[in-house]
Amino acid sequence: MSKSIKLNAFYKSVLSTLNIIFPLITAPYVARILSVDGFTEYNKAISIISWFTPFAVFGVYTYGMRTVSQIKNDKKKVSALFTKLFIFNIFTSVLVTAVYVIMVLLVPSFLKYRNIYLILASQIFFVCFATDYVNEAFESYGFILIKTFLCRFLYVISVFLFVRKNDDIFIYILLVNISLILNNILTFAYAKSKIRFSKICFKDLTSLFKPLSVVFLLVNSSMLYTIFDRFMLVWFSDALSLTYYNVSQTIILAVVNVTTSVLLVSIPRLSFYWADGKKNEYCFLLEKSSSSFLALHTPCCIGMAALSFEVFYIYAGQKYLSGALSLCLFSVRYYFGAFDMILAKQVLLATGNEKILTKIYYLAGIYNILCKIVLVLLNKLTSELCIITTASSDILVVVLQIIFIRKLGFNFSIFSKKNFKYLATSFLFIPIVLAVKHFISFDGAVSILIRSVVSVVLCGFLYLSMLIFTKDEFLKNLAFWKSKKQASGAKNE
């Protein structure tokens, strides 16, 4: 294994950082330029698209990344699998796009903004070209970084050039689509340059249906959580509640995507180690990557919750400021979601226990649906209560995962002294931020920026001091302070 986990994590972290920087450049501008009606309708359309896209992907991405990771040393097997997955994905993309277009044309409530929904249909179709599962399996994170930077950069320039008036919503959506399509086409072209298509028969495609169905049910259990929340808010709440929900999730995901890079880059290697019978290497990498992930993820989530008012103001402006509480709640929810990501992706999924994971997700998903039905019946459905009830579902998921993992005999726990240390230190951010707010009162954009910067500096200094004082392993890895003995222990990485 010639490619370094550290280098892959670096590429993935830079990529995730770019995914924060570029939206931070464009989103505040777009939220302020576009009319509230146009921007809220766009959020509604994206929420509906999110219900159709998973059916178009049909588990191909996750199944492809894991399976190609396990057989990547056999070019013939990789070629055959890639061909089958791509053709299967074309079929699902065309079918789901057709169903979506028919729905948009027939449902009267889409009439006023029908063009918005029809333009977004291309996002569903072009998912068949999103073959980064091959690039991730072969750990080609350098290419993914360059490609994404190019597409995002062109998108940012285009937004500032062409989105100039409050009724430019159609232009904005066209630019979003072009950026996504270009990204997927470049992804496919690169993957195709490395892998040749092979001859297959119809039976080869039908044989994929069962394993992909299992992965589809597993991966798209999110349809019972945040996607279901959006669905309920679209039909049973006001448009602004949906906008608060979407904007809050977009902000926190931009940050979380950076922290999860430490975790995600380890999954192909963990899958390979487990399939190859290298249990010691698997356990070593699991412990190291999960700990590093929580060391980075915990302060980001708690810090975002503490500064939710300031962040929401900077991102969306004063006219959407009531959504700051949703961002605070989302930040807390995604802290608990970190445990799910570790136990699900690094343990159960990487070791081939997707059936157990699927049962857990759907059991908790049914609980989440029941919670939303109760909120609708009580006429209490808001973005805040949606997030709180979904967070309780996440906690249920983690409890069930721990129970099943213990039954499987895994000697691994997420509740360590080290992880508690990260949380306890991060909680100290709250009094620091409150003190800064006391001395720097709200007086427009300048005061918000000043107290945000001061808070981040003080909290960052506190957390860094804790890492240095305790000689934390995360800081050693970050600064490349690994000793030769540790490096030799991880030589297979």
XYZ file of C-alpha atoms in Angstrom:
493
model
C 0.000 0.000 0.000
C 2.117 2.843 -1.265
C -0.212 5.734 -0.661
C -0.063 7.270 2.794
C -3.138 7.653 4.988
C -1.663 10.973 6.128
C -1.367 12.229 2.550
C -4.872 11.046 1.718
C -6.207 12.708 4.863
C -4.383 15.911 3.865
C -5.946 15.882 0.382
C -9.375 15.096 1.823
C -9.030 17.833 4.444
C -8.000 20.426 1.854
C -10.914 19.321 -0.327
C -13.350 19.643 2.563
C -11.866 23.031 3.480
C -12.479 24.232 -0.064
C -16.044 22.983 0.285
C -16.346 25.384 3.228
C -14.556 28.359 1.691
C -16.385 28.450 -1.635
C -19.923 28.334 -0.138
C -18.877 30.956 2.403
C -17.947 33.174 -0.533
C -21.095 32.611 -2.602
C -23.892 31.741 -0.137
C -23.987 35.056 1.773
C -23.991 36.894 -1.558
C -26.777 34.719 -3.034
C -28.932 34.882 0.131
C -28.739 38.669 0.082
C -29.203 39.149 -3.685
C -32.049 36.728 -4.418
C -35.589 37.439 -3.251
C -36.874 35.549 -0.193
C -39.565 33.881 -2.341
C -37.065 32.691 -4.939
C -34.527 31.479 -2.398
C -37.124 29.612 -0.313
C -38.578 27.981 -3.447
C -35.082 26.858 -4.432
C -34.670 25.252 -1.003
C -38.022 23.521 -1.447
C -36.972 22.202 -4.873
C -33.645 20.912 -3.537
C -35.489 19.134 -0.725
C -37.700 17.338 -3.248
C -34.702 16.464 -5.438
C -33.075 14.894 -2.376
C -35.910 12.375 -2.282
C -35.331 11.246 -5.876
C -31.524 11.273 -6.101
C -30.966 8.281 -3.758
C -33.152 6.116 -6.004
C -31.058 7.156 -9.012
C -27.798 6.299 -7.221
C -29.334 3.112 -5.766
C -26.395 2.353 -3.482
C -23.888 2.162 -6.352
C -21.435 4.656 -4.832
C -21.049 2.973 -1.443
C -21.130 -0.565 -2.827
C -18.664 0.374 -5.554
C -16.154 2.035 -3.227
C -16.134 -0.842 -0.751
C -16.052 -3.635 -3.347
C -13.456 -2.024 -5.629
C -11.288 -1.380 -2.534
C -11.313 -5.107 -1.827
C -10.477 -6.257 -5.398
C -8.430 -3.335 -6.713
C -5.340 -5.501 -7.276
C -7.267 -7.528 -9.887
C -7.737 -5.369 -12.992
C -10.138 -7.774 -14.735
C -12.491 -7.940 -11.765
C -12.393 -4.167 -11.351
C -13.149 -3.655 -15.048
C -16.101 -6.057 -14.967
C -17.535 -4.531 -11.802
C -17.130 -0.944 -13.018
C -18.893 -1.765 -16.291
C -21.814 -3.422 -14.523
C -22.212 -0.612 -11.999
C -22.069 2.133 -14.614
C -24.664 0.528 -16.924
C -26.912 -0.290 -13.970
C -26.638 3.319 -12.816
C -27.577 4.658 -16.259
C -30.767 2.614 -16.135
C -31.750 3.817 -12.651
C -30.887 7.451 -13.475
C -33.037 7.508 -16.622
C -35.947 5.786 -14.879
C -35.952 8.068 -11.819
C -35.513 11.216 -13.928
C -38.550 10.241 -16.007
C -40.665 9.676 -12.883
C -39.552 13.033 -11.439
C -40.370 14.971 -14.641
C -43.805 13.360 -14.895
C -44.526 14.344 -11.281
C -43.469 17.960 -11.876
C -45.653 18.219 -14.977
C -48.731 16.711 -13.325
C -48.737 18.185 -9.801
C -50.442 21.628 -9.797
C -48.454 23.005 -6.827
C -45.300 23.030 -8.976
C -46.892 25.151 -11.716
C -45.628 28.596 -10.618
C -41.962 27.576 -10.417
C -42.104 24.578 -12.759
C -39.021 25.679 -14.709
C -36.935 25.528 -11.521
C -37.939 21.918 -10.909
C -37.391 20.892 -14.548
C -33.909 22.428 -14.653
C -32.959 20.541 -11.496
C -33.960 17.244 -13.155
C -30.505 17.131 -14.751
C -28.996 16.644 -11.277
C -30.812 13.321 -11.032
C -29.794 12.070 -14.476
C -26.094 12.921 -14.267
C -25.518 11.000 -11.013
C -24.666 8.012 -13.216
C -21.397 9.798 -14.099
C -20.494 10.335 -10.425
C -17.918 7.531 -10.392
C -15.644 8.922 -7.687
C -16.170 5.631 -5.862
C -13.464 4.242 -8.169
C -11.131 7.176 -7.520
C -11.658 6.877 -3.758
C -11.125 3.113 -3.825
C -7.787 3.675 -5.596
C -7.135 6.580 -3.208
C -6.759 9.139 -6.010
C -7.531 12.031 -3.694
C -5.097 14.337 -5.485
C -7.184 14.203 -8.658
C -10.427 14.629 -6.710
C -8.980 17.732 -5.056
C -7.853 19.368 -8.328
C -11.101 18.532 -10.145
C -13.294 19.851 -7.361
C -11.261 23.038 -7.009
C -11.544 23.731 -10.740
C -15.324 23.223 -10.829
C -15.950 25.203 -7.647
C -13.707 28.064 -8.748
C -15.475 28.425 -12.088
C -18.820 28.262 -10.257
C -17.878 31.046 -7.826
C -16.676 33.344 -10.619
C -19.851 32.665 -12.611
C -22.147 33.442 -9.662
C -20.606 36.870 -9.137
C -20.663 37.600 -12.871
C -24.207 36.515 -13.712
C -26.311 36.576 -10.503
C -26.862 40.315 -10.079
C -30.614 40.842 -9.461
C -33.175 39.489 -7.006
C -35.015 37.618 -9.797
C -31.909 35.812 -11.103
C -32.961 32.545 -9.454
C -33.060 30.671 -12.782
C -29.551 31.808 -13.676
C -28.332 30.720 -10.256
C -29.859 27.253 -10.611
C -28.354 26.859 -14.089
C -24.907 27.661 -12.695
C -25.361 25.166 -9.849
C -26.342 22.470 -12.343
C -23.510 23.192 -14.758
C -20.986 22.968 -11.916
C -22.339 19.606 -10.738
C -22.531 18.168 -14.250
C -18.997 19.291 -15.105
C -17.721 17.728 -11.881
C -19.388 14.394 -12.676
C -18.215 14.340 -16.308
C -14.591 14.968 -15.298
C -14.913 12.283 -12.625
C -16.120 9.727 -15.146
C -13.473 10.668 -17.718
C -10.668 10.147 -15.190
C -12.060 6.838 -13.941
C -12.521 5.655 -17.527
C -8.909 6.536 -18.357
C -7.821 4.042 -15.696
C -10.375 1.293 -16.281
C -11.596 -0.278 -19.501
C -15.144 -1.409 -20.074
C -15.592 -5.164 -20.387
C -18.245 -7.280 -22.057
C -21.177 -8.200 -19.855
C -24.586 -9.805 -20.287
C -27.999 -8.908 -18.926
C -27.675 -11.546 -16.200
C -24.631 -9.694 -14.846
C -26.772 -6.608 -14.318
C -29.640 -8.457 -12.637
C -27.171 -10.116 -10.253
C -26.353 -6.653 -8.869
C -29.907 -5.926 -7.808
C -29.871 -7.878 -4.549
C -26.548 -6.597 -3.091
C -27.280 -3.054 -4.274
C -30.733 -3.212 -2.707
C -29.181 -4.062 0.653
C -26.715 -1.170 0.377
C -29.480 1.129 -0.908
C -31.582 0.418 2.160
C -28.550 0.982 4.370
C -27.177 4.149 2.784
C -30.550 5.757 2.196
C -31.874 5.226 5.661
C -31.231 9.005 5.829
C -34.503 9.311 3.931
C -36.151 8.479 7.253
C -34.186 11.202 9.033
C -33.131 14.592 7.639
C -34.643 14.000 4.196
C -37.944 12.991 5.797
C -37.707 16.102 7.989
C -37.442 18.241 4.871
C -40.370 16.423 3.284
C -42.553 17.119 6.323
C -41.473 20.763 6.457
C -42.286 21.183 2.739
C -45.885 20.033 3.167
C -46.745 20.739 6.816
C -44.853 23.900 7.764
C -44.053 27.318 6.368
C -41.386 27.951 3.725
C -39.112 29.844 6.104
C -38.901 26.868 8.494
C -37.627 24.747 5.629
C -35.111 27.459 4.678
C -33.849 27.681 8.273
C -33.475 23.899 8.312
C -31.666 23.699 4.966
C -29.351 26.646 5.598
C -28.458 25.370 9.075
C -27.666 21.910 7.757
C -25.636 23.344 4.885
C -23.509 25.393 7.293
C -22.802 22.600 9.761
C -22.178 20.035 7.006
C -19.587 22.331 5.455
C -17.644 22.127 8.722
C -18.395 18.475 9.448
C -17.181 17.465 5.982
C -13.719 18.705 6.959
C -13.615 16.745 10.201
C -14.972 13.560 8.637
C -12.164 13.555 6.070
C -9.948 11.968 8.721
C -12.500 9.174 9.049
C -13.590 8.711 5.439
C -10.133 8.246 3.955
C -9.580 5.312 6.315
C -12.618 3.309 5.153
C -11.145 1.829 1.929
C -8.017 0.787 3.859
C -10.052 -0.625 6.753
C -12.164 -2.649 4.298
C -9.001 -3.941 2.631
C -7.376 -4.925 5.936
C -10.488 -6.757 7.117
C -11.003 -8.605 3.822
C -7.302 -9.542 3.779
C -7.427 -10.920 7.318
C -5.109 -8.249 8.749
C -6.986 -7.791 12.036
C -4.115 -6.117 13.931
C -3.652 -3.498 11.235
C -7.421 -2.968 11.133
C -7.654 -2.383 14.894
C -4.621 -0.079 14.898
C -6.008 2.104 12.106
C -9.524 2.086 13.598
C -8.315 3.354 16.959
C -5.998 5.943 15.445
C -8.413 7.397 12.867
C -11.506 7.439 15.115
C -9.620 9.214 17.896
C -8.194 11.796 15.484
C -11.660 12.320 14.037
C -13.228 13.083 17.437
C -10.331 15.345 18.413
C -11.141 17.538 15.424
C -14.912 17.038 15.260
C -15.811 17.765 18.894
C -14.508 21.364 19.183
C -15.947 22.223 15.759
C -19.479 21.132 16.719
C -19.483 22.684 20.192
C -17.853 25.865 18.882
C -20.419 26.128 16.085
C -23.249 25.745 18.609
C -21.781 28.508 20.781
C -21.361 30.878 17.815
C -24.540 29.911 15.950
C -25.993 33.453 16.045
C -22.833 35.017 14.618
C -22.321 32.331 11.971
C -25.924 32.502 10.761
C -25.739 36.293 10.511
C -22.521 36.151 8.466
C -23.837 33.377 6.207
C -27.436 34.393 5.515
C -27.866 37.962 6.715
C -30.298 39.540 9.131
C -33.496 38.582 7.268
C -32.913 34.881 8.071
C -31.475 35.417 11.567
C -34.328 33.583 13.320
C -32.773 30.361 12.025
C -29.757 30.638 14.354
C -31.349 28.307 16.919
C -31.702 25.626 14.229
C -27.962 25.870 13.559
C -27.205 25.524 17.275
C -29.350 22.397 17.530
C -27.900 20.928 14.321
C -24.388 21.399 15.727
C -25.251 19.409 18.844
C -26.974 16.747 16.768
C -23.936 16.275 14.527
C -21.726 15.857 17.577
C -23.742 12.772 18.528
C -23.752 11.786 14.855
C -19.972 11.391 15.047
C -20.373 8.212 17.094
C -22.745 6.831 14.486
C -20.231 7.567 11.711
C -17.468 5.698 13.539
C -19.501 2.665 14.544
C -21.373 2.428 11.242
C -18.754 3.233 8.614
C -15.535 2.081 10.265
C -16.836 -0.952 12.145
C -20.096 -2.443 10.873
C -19.911 -1.394 7.213
C -16.170 -1.982 6.774
C -16.509 -5.514 8.199
C -19.491 -6.474 6.048
C -22.249 -6.217 8.665
C -24.547 -4.004 6.624
C -27.637 -6.100 7.342
C -27.361 -5.387 11.064
C -26.754 -1.710 10.367
C -29.747 -1.555 8.031
C -32.050 -2.984 10.714
C -30.770 -0.454 13.248
C -31.255 2.519 10.920
C -34.753 1.530 9.905
C -35.874 0.797 13.436
C -34.725 4.243 14.606
C -36.078 5.749 11.379
C -39.565 4.457 12.138
C -39.276 6.053 15.570
C -38.327 9.357 13.885
C -41.314 9.162 11.527
C -43.664 8.575 14.447
C -42.201 11.610 16.215
C -42.875 13.808 13.175
C -46.441 12.501 12.835
C -47.069 13.413 16.474
C -45.674 16.919 15.874
C -47.980 17.378 12.868
C -51.023 16.185 14.836
C -50.143 18.615 17.634
C -49.514 21.396 15.091
C -46.010 21.823 16.551
C -43.888 20.995 13.502
C -40.971 23.453 13.370
C -37.406 23.195 12.165
C -36.164 23.214 15.780
C -38.407 20.359 16.944
C -37.577 18.400 13.785
C -33.889 18.579 14.659
C -34.440 17.655 18.324
C -36.530 14.568 17.537
C -34.091 13.448 14.830
C -31.208 13.868 17.297
C -33.025 11.527 19.686
C -33.221 9.025 16.812
C -29.458 9.358 16.311
C -28.860 8.580 19.983
C -31.073 5.491 19.662
C -29.001 4.404 16.645
C -25.729 4.702 18.594
C -27.112 2.719 21.559
C -28.265 -0.105 19.276
C -24.935 -0.095 17.398
C -22.992 -0.465 20.645
C -25.202 -3.385 21.714
C -24.758 -5.256 18.418
C -21.024 -4.549 18.178
C -20.497 -6.044 21.629
C -22.488 -9.113 20.573
C -20.201 -9.485 17.544
C -17.192 -9.555 19.874
C -15.435 -6.345 18.795
C -13.112 -4.991 21.468
C -13.664 -1.339 20.649
C -15.294 1.513 22.588
C -15.985 5.133 21.677
C -16.261 6.159 25.346
C -12.619 6.669 26.245
C -10.958 9.141 28.619
C -9.353 10.798 25.622
C -12.700 11.435 23.900
C -14.207 12.737 27.157
C -11.246 15.118 27.447
C -12.046 16.573 24.021
C -15.680 17.154 25.027
C -14.926 18.631 28.470
C -12.455 21.122 26.997
C -14.877 22.075 24.229
C -17.604 22.828 26.787
C -15.368 25.602 28.116
C -15.972 27.390 24.795
C -19.465 28.331 25.978
C -18.464 30.642 28.883
C -15.681 32.100 26.728
C -18.106 32.999 23.931
C -20.651 34.396 26.404
C -17.960 36.586 27.955
C -16.891 37.887 24.539
C -20.527 38.663 23.677
C -20.875 40.561 26.959
C -17.933 42.843 26.180
C -18.619 43.181 22.428
C -22.314 43.914 21.965
C -24.237 43.382 18.725
C -23.997 46.483 16.536
C -24.108 45.260 12.957
C -21.790 43.223 10.759
C -18.495 44.645 12.056
C -19.213 43.787 15.689
C -20.327 40.277 14.664
C -17.077 39.695 12.784
C -14.948 41.034 15.638
C -16.504 38.936 18.356
C -16.510 35.870 16.105
C -12.785 36.213 15.436
C -11.985 36.921 19.096
C -14.052 33.924 20.226
C -12.446 31.564 17.722
C -8.934 32.711 18.677
C -9.542 32.330 22.422
C -11.284 28.962 22.100
C -8.672 27.703 19.654
C -5.874 28.761 22.013
C -7.552 26.930 24.904
C -8.027 23.734 22.934
C -4.528 23.791 21.465
C -3.078 24.381 24.938
C -4.932 21.313 26.210
C -3.552 19.193 23.362
C 0.004 20.390 24.018
C -0.220 20.096 27.804
C -1.580 16.526 27.642
C 0.769 15.581 24.774
C -2.231 14.363 22.825
C -1.683 11.859 20.035
C -3.798 13.904 17.618
C -1.396 16.837 17.805
C 1.540 14.522 17.236
C -0.103 13.105 14.111
C -1.059 16.557 12.893
C 2.478 17.864 13.300
C 4.036 14.690 11.886
C 5.782 13.990 15.198
C 5.480 10.259 14.832
C 8.500 8.386 16.177
C 10.210 5.713 14.135
C 8.830 3.073 16.434
C 5.258 4.211 15.782
C 5.943 4.498 12.075
C 7.215 0.952 11.934
C 4.121 -0.175 13.801
C 2.027 1.334 11.041
C 4.288 0.303 8.157
C 1.413 -1.295 6.249
C -0.369 2.017 6.017
